[in-house]
mmCIF file of C-alpha atoms in Angstrom:
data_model
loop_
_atom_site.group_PDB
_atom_site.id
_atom_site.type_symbol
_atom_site.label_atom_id
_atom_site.label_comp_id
_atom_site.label_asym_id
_atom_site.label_seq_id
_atom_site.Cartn_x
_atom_site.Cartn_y
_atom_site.Cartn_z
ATOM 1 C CA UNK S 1 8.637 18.508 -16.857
ATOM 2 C CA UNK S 2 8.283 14.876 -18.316
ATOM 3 C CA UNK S 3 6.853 12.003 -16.294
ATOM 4 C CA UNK S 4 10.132 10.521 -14.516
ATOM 5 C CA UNK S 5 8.928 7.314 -14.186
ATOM 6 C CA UNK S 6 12.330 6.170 -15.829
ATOM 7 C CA UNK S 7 14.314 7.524 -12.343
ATOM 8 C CA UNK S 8 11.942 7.004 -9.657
ATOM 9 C CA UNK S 9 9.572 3.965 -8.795
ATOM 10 C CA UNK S 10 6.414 4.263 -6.578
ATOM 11 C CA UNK S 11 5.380 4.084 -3.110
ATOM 12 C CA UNK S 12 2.800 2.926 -0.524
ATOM 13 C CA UNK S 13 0.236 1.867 0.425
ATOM 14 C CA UNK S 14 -3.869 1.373 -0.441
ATOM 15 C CA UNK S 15 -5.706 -2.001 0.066
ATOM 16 C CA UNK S 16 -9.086 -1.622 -2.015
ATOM 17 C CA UNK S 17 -11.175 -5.040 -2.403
ATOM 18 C CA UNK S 18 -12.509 -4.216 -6.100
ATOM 19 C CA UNK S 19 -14.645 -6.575 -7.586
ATOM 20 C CA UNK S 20 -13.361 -7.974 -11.069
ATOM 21 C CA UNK S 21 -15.222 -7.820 -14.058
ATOM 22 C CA UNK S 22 -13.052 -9.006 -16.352
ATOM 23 C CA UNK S 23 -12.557 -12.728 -17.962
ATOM 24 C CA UNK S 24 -13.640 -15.570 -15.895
ATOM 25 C CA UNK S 25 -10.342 -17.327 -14.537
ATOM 26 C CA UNK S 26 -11.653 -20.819 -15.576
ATOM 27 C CA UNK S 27 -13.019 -22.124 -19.187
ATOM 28 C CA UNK S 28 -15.395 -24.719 -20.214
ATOM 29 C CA UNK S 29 -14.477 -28.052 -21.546
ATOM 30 C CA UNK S 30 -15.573 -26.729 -25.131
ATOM 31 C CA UNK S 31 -12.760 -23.956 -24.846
ATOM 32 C CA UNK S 32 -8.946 -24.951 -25.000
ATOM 33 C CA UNK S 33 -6.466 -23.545 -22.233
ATOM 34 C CA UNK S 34 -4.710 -22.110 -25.293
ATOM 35 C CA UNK S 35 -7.864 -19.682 -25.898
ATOM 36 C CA UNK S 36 -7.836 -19.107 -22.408
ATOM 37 C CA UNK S 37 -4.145 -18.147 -21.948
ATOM 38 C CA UNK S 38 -4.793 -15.355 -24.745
ATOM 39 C CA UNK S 39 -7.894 -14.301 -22.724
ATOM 40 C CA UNK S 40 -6.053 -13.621 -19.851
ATOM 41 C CA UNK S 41 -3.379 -12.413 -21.797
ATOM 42 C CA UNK S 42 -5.627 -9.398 -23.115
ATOM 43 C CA UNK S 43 -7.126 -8.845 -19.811
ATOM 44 C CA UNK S 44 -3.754 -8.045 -18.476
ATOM 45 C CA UNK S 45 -2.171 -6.185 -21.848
ATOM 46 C CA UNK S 46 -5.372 -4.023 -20.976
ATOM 47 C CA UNK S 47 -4.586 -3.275 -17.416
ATOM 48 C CA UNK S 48 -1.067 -2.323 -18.814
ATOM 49 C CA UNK S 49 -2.391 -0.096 -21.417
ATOM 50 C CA UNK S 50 -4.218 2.172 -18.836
ATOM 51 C CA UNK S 51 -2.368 5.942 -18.256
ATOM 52 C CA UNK S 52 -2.716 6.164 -14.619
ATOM 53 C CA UNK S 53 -0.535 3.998 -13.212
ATOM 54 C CA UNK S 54 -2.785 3.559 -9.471
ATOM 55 C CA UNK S 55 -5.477 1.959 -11.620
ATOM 56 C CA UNK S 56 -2.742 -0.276 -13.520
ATOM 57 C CA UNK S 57 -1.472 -1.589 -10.472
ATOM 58 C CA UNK S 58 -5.442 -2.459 -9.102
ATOM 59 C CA UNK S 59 -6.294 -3.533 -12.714
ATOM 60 C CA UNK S 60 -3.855 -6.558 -12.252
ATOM 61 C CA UNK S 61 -4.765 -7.217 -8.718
ATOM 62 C CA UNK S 62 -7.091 -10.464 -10.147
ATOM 63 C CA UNK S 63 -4.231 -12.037 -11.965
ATOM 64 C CA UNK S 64 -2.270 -11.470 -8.791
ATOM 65 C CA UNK S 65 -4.560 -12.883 -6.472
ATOM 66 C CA UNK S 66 -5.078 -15.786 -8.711
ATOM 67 C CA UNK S 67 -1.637 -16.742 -8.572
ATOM 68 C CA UNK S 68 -1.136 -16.096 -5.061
ATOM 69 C CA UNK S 69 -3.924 -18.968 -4.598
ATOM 70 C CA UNK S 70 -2.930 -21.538 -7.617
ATOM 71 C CA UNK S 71 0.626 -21.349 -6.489
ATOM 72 C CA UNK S 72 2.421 -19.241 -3.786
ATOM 73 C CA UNK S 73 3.044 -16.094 -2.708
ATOM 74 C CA UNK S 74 6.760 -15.955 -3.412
ATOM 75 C CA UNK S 75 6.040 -16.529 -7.160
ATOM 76 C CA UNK S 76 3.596 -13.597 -7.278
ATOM 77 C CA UNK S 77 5.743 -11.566 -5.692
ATOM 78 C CA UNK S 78 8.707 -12.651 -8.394
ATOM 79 C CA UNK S 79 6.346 -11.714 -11.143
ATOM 80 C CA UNK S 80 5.086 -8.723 -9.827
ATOM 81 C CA UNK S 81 8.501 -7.419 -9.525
ATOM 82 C CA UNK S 82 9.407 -8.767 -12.504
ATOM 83 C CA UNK S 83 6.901 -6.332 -13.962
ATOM 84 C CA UNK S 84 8.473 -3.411 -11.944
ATOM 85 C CA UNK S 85 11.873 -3.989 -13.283
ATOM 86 C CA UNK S 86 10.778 -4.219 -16.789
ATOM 87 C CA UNK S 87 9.242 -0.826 -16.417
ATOM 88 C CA UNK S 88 5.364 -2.370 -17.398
ATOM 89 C CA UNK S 89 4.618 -1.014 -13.579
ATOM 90 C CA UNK S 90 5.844 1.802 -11.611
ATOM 91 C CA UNK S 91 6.232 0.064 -8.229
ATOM 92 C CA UNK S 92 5.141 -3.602 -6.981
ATOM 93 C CA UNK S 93 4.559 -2.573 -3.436
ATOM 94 C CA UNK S 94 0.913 -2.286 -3.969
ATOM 95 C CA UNK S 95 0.406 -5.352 -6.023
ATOM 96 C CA UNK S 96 2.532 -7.054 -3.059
ATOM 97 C CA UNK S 97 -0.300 -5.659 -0.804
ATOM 98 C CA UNK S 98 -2.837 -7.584 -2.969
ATOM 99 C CA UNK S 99 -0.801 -10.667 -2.648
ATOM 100 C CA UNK S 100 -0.477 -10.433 1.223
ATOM 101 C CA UNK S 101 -4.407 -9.998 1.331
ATOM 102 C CA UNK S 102 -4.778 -13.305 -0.834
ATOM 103 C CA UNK S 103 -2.211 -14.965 1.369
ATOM 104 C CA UNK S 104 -3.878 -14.687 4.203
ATOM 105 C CA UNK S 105 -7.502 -15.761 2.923
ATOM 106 C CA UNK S 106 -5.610 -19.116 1.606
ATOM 107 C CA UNK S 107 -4.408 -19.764 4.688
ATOM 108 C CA UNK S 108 -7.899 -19.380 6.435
ATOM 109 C CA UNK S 109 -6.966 -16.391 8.680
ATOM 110 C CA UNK S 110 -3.244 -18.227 10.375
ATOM 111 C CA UNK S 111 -1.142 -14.826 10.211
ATOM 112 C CA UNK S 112 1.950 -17.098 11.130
ATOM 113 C CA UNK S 113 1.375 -19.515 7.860
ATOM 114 C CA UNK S 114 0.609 -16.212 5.688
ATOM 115 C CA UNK S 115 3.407 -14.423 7.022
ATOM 116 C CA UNK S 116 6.264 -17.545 6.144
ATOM 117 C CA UNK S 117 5.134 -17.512 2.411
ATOM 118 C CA UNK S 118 5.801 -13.859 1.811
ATOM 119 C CA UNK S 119 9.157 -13.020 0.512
ATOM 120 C CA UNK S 120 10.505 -9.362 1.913
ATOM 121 C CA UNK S 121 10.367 -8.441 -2.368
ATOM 122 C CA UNK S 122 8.337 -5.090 -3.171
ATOM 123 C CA UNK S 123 9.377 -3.522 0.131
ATOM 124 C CA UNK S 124 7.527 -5.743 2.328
ATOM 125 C CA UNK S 125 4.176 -5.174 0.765
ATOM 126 C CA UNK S 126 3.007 -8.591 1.441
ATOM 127 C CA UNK S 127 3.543 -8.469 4.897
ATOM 128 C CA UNK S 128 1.868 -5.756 4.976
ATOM 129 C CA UNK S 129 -1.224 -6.499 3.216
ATOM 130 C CA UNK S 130 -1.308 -9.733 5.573
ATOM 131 C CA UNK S 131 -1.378 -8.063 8.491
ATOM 132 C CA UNK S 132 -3.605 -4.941 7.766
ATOM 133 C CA UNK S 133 -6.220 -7.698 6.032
ATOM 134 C CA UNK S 134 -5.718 -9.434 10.069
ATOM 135 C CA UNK S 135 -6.480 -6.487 11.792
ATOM 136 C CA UNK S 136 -9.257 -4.982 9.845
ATOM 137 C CA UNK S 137 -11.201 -7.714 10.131
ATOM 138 C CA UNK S 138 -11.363 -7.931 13.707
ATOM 139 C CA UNK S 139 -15.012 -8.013 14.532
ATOM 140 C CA UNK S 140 -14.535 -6.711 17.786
ATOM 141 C CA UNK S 141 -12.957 -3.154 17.960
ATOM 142 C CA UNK S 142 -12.787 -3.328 21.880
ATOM 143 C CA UNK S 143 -10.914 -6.014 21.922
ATOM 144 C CA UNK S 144 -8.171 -4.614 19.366
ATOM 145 C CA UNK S 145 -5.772 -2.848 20.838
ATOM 146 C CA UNK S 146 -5.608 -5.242 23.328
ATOM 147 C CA UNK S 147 -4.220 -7.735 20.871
ATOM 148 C CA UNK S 148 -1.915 -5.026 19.234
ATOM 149 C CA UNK S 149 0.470 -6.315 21.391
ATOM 150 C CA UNK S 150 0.920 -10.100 20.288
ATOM 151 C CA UNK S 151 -0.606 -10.039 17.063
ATOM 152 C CA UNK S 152 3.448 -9.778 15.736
ATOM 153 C CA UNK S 153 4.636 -12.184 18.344
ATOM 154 C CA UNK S 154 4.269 -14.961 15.587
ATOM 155 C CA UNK S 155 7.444 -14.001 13.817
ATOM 156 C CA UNK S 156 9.646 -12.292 17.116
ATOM 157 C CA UNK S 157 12.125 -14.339 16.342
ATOM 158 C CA UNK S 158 12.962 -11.860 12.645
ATOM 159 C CA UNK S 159 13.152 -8.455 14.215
ATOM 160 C CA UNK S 160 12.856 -7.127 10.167
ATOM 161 C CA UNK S 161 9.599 -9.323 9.551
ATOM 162 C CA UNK S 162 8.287 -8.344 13.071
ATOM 163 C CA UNK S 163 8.839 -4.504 12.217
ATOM 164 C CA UNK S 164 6.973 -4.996 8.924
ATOM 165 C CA UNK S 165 3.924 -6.828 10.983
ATOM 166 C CA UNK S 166 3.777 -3.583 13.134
ATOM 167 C CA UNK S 167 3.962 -1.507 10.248
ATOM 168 C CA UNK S 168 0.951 -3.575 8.898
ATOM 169 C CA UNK S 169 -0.636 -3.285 12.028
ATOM 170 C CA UNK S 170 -0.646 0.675 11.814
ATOM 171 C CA UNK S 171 -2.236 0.481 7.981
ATOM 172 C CA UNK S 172 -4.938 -2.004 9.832
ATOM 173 C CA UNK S 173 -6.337 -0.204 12.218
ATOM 174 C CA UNK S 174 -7.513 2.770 10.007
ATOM 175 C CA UNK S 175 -8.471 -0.200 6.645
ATOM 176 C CA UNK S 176 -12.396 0.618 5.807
ATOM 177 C CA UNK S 177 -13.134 2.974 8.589
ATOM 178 C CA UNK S 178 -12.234 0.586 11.570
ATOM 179 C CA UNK S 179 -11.888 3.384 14.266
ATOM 180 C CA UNK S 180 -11.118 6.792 14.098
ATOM 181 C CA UNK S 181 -7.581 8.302 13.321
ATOM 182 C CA UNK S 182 -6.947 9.662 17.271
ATOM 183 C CA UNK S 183 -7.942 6.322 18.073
ATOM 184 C CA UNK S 184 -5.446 4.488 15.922
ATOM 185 C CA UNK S 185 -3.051 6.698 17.108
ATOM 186 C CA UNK S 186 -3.344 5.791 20.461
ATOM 187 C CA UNK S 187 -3.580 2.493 20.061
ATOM 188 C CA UNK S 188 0.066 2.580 18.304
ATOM 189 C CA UNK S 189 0.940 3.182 21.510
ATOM 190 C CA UNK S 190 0.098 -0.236 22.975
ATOM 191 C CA UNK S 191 3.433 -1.040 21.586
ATOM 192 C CA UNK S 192 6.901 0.422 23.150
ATOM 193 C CA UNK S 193 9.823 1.961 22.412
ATOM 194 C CA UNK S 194 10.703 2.551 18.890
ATOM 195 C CA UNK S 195 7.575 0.008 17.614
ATOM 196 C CA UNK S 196 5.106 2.564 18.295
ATOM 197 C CA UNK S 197 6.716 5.233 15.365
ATOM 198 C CA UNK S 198 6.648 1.708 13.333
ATOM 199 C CA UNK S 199 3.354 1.268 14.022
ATOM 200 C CA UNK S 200 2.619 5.480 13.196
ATOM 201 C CA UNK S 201 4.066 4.867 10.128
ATOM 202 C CA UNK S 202 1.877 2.184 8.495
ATOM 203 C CA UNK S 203 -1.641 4.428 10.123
ATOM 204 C CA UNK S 204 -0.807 8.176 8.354
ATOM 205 C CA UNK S 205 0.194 5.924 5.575
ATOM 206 C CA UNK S 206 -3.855 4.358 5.481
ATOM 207 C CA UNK S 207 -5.377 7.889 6.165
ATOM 208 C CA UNK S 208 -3.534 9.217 2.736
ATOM 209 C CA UNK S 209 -4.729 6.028 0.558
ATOM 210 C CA UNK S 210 -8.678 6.211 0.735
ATOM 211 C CA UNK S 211 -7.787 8.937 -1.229
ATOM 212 C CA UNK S 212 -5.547 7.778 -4.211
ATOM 213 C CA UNK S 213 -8.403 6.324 -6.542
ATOM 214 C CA UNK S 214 -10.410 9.593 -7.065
ATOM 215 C CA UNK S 215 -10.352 11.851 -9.717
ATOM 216 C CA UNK S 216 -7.916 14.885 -9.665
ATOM 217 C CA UNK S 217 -10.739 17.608 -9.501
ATOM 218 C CA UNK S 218 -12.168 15.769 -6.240
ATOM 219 C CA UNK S 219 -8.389 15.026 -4.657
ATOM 220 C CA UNK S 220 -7.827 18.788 -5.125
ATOM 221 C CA UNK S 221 -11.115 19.756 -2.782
ATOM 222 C CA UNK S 222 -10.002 16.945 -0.102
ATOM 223 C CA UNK S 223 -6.368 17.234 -0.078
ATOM 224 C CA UNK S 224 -6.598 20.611 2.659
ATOM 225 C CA UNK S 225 -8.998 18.328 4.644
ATOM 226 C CA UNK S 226 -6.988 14.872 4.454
ATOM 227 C CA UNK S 227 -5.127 16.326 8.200
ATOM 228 C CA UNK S 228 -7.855 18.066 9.862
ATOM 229 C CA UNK S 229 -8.531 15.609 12.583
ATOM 230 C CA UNK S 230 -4.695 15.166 13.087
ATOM 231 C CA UNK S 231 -4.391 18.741 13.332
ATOM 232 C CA UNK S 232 -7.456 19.206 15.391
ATOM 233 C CA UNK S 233 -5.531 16.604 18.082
ATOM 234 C CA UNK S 234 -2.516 19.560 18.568
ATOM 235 C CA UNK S 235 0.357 18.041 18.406
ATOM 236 C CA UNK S 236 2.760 19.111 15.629
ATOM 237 C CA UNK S 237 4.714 15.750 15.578
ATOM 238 C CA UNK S 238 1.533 13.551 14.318
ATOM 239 C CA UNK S 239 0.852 16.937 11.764
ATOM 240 C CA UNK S 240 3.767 16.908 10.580
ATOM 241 C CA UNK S 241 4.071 12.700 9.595
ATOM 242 C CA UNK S 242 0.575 13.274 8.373
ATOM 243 C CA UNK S 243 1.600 15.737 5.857
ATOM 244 C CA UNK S 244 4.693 13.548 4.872
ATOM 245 C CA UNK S 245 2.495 10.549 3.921
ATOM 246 C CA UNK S 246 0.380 12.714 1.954
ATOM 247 C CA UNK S 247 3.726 13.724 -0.386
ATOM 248 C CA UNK S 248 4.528 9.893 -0.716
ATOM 249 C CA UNK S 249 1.097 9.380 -1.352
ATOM 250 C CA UNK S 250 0.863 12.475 -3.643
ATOM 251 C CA UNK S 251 4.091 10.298 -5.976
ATOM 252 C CA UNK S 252 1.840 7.218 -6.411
ATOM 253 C CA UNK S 253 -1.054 9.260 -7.850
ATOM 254 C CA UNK S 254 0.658 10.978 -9.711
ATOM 255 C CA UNK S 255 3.144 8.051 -11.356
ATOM 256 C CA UNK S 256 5.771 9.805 -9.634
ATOM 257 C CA UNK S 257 5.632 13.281 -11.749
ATOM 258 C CA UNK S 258 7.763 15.863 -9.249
ATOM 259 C CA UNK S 259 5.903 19.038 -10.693
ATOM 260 C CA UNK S 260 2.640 17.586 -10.750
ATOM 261 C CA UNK S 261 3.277 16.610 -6.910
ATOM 262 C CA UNK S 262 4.744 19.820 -5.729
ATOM 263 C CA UNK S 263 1.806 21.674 -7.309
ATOM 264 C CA UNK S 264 -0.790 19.287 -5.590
ATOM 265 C CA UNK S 265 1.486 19.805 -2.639
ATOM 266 C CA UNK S 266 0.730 23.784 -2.303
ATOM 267 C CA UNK S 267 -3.293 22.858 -2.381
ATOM 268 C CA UNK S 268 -2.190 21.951 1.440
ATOM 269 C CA UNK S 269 -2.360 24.642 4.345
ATOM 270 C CA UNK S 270 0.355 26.482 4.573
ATOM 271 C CA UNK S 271 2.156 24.692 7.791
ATOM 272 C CA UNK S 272 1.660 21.509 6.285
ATOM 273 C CA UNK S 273 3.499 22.373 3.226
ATOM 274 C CA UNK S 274 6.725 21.768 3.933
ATOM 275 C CA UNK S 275 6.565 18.640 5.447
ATOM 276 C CA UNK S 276 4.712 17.548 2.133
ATOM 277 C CA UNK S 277 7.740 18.685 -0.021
ATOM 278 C CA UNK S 278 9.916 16.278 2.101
ATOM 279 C CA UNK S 279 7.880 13.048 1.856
ATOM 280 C CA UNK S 280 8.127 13.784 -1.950
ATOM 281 C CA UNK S 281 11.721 13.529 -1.779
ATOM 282 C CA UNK S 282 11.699 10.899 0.797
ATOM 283 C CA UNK S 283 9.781 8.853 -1.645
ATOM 284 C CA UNK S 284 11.735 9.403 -4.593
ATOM 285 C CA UNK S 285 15.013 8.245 -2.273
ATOM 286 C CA UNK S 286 13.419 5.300 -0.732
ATOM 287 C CA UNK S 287 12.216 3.635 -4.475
ATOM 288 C CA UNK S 288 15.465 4.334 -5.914
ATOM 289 C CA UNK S 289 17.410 2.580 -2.950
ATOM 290 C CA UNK S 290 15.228 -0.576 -3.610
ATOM 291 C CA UNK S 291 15.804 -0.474 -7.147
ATOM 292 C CA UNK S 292 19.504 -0.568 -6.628
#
């Protein structure tokens, strides 16, 4: 089967700090912005040359970040989905995660600043990067879930926005090995109601991520492993979303080739299987909505 990037877009959601290597941002008096635009120019026509379409997306966080800080969110988020549209990127989510990060540090740490410049463009991916970047950098662990509960109080007044905070909330708590996934878990569950699922959501979604940067041979060995704690915990419900997110997950690696996911897919134990098949399918529907 061809690579369907052409009918389906990409999903969800890693946050990796990677150090850039590439051109310096700024130039010397000597050197005219003119050569400077064509530096940066190459930079980027690089990251867009790469085949896997993860490490296109992380290639261009720089450029991203850079104009996240020089001018505002709203415009990186234009551009980035600009770039989605035009087919030179799968899926701006990510990218939007990058941008949310950025936001955040520009605004020295006020969630409720960083939150009013992001757009909802790229499926909310700046929110979420704004609030996971909040929440993993809590120095204090004890004190966390204790704060889970009005860390989204900032923006209560847009129940969409506050959802996406929640959601960000869940990716947080797992970001960089903050606490352990039973943990996170249970701390969703400082919120109520139908927020907690919200909050579920954004956690399996972190504990598939860590993994979407390796190569193949080493995601093969891991992907039986990537639910064992979930599992070990007994209850089906959590097994079964953690198995979802590793499908969705499964269509970012592999720039959203159905074949190459299903295959990966039947690396998983058997009981987890299905559940796999359907967040394949659940991503393909979700990108294609947004692209509407």
């Amino acid at each position: 089967m061809q690579d369907i990037r052409n009918l389906v877009g990409v999903f969800v959601v890693l946050v990796l700090g990677l150090t850039w290597s590439g051109p310096a941002l700024t130039h010397s008096p000597e050197t005219s912005d003119k050569t400077s635009g064509k530096d940066a120019a190459r930079s980027m026509k690089e990251c867009l040359a790469l085949p896997h379409s993860y490490k296109k997306m992380v290639c261009l966080e720089p450029h991203f970040r850079a104009l996240t800080r020089t001018q505002t969110a709203e415009i990186a988020l234009l551009k980035a989905k600009k770039f989605q549209r035009t087919d030179r990127i799968d899926d701006c989510h990510l990218i939007a995660h990058f941008i949310g990060e950025e936001v955040l540090n520009k605004h020295s740490a006020d969630l409720g600043k960083a939150l009013a410049e992001c757009s909802m463009d790229c499926n909310q991916g700046c929110v979420h990067g704004a609030v996971q970047t909040y929440i993993s950098e809590k120095s204090d662990t004890d004190n966390i879930t204790a704060d889970l509960i009005s860390v989204c109080d900032t923006v209560s007044y847009d129940n969409r926005l506050r959802r996406q905070c929640i959601h960000g909330v869940g990716h947080g708590l797992l970001t960089g090995g903050l606490m352990p996934i039973a943990e996170a878990i249970e701390s969703c569950h400082r919120f109520k109601g139908r927020e907690i699922s919200i909050c579920l959501g954004g956690t399996f979604m972190e504990n598939m991520q860590s993994h979407l940067l390796i190569p193949e041979a080493e995601l093969r060995a891991e992907l039986p492993l990537i639910c064992n704690e979930v599992a070990q915990m007994g209850n089906e419900r959590y097994l079964r979303w953690c198995a979802d997110h590793i499908g969705g997950g499964l269509m970012f690696y592999t720039g959203h080739d159905l074949e190459k996911s299903y295959r990966l897919c039947r690396l998983l134990p058997a009981d987890q299987r299905p559940m796999c098949m359907v967040g394949i399918f659940g991503e393909s529907k979700d990108v294609l909505e947004n692209l509407r």
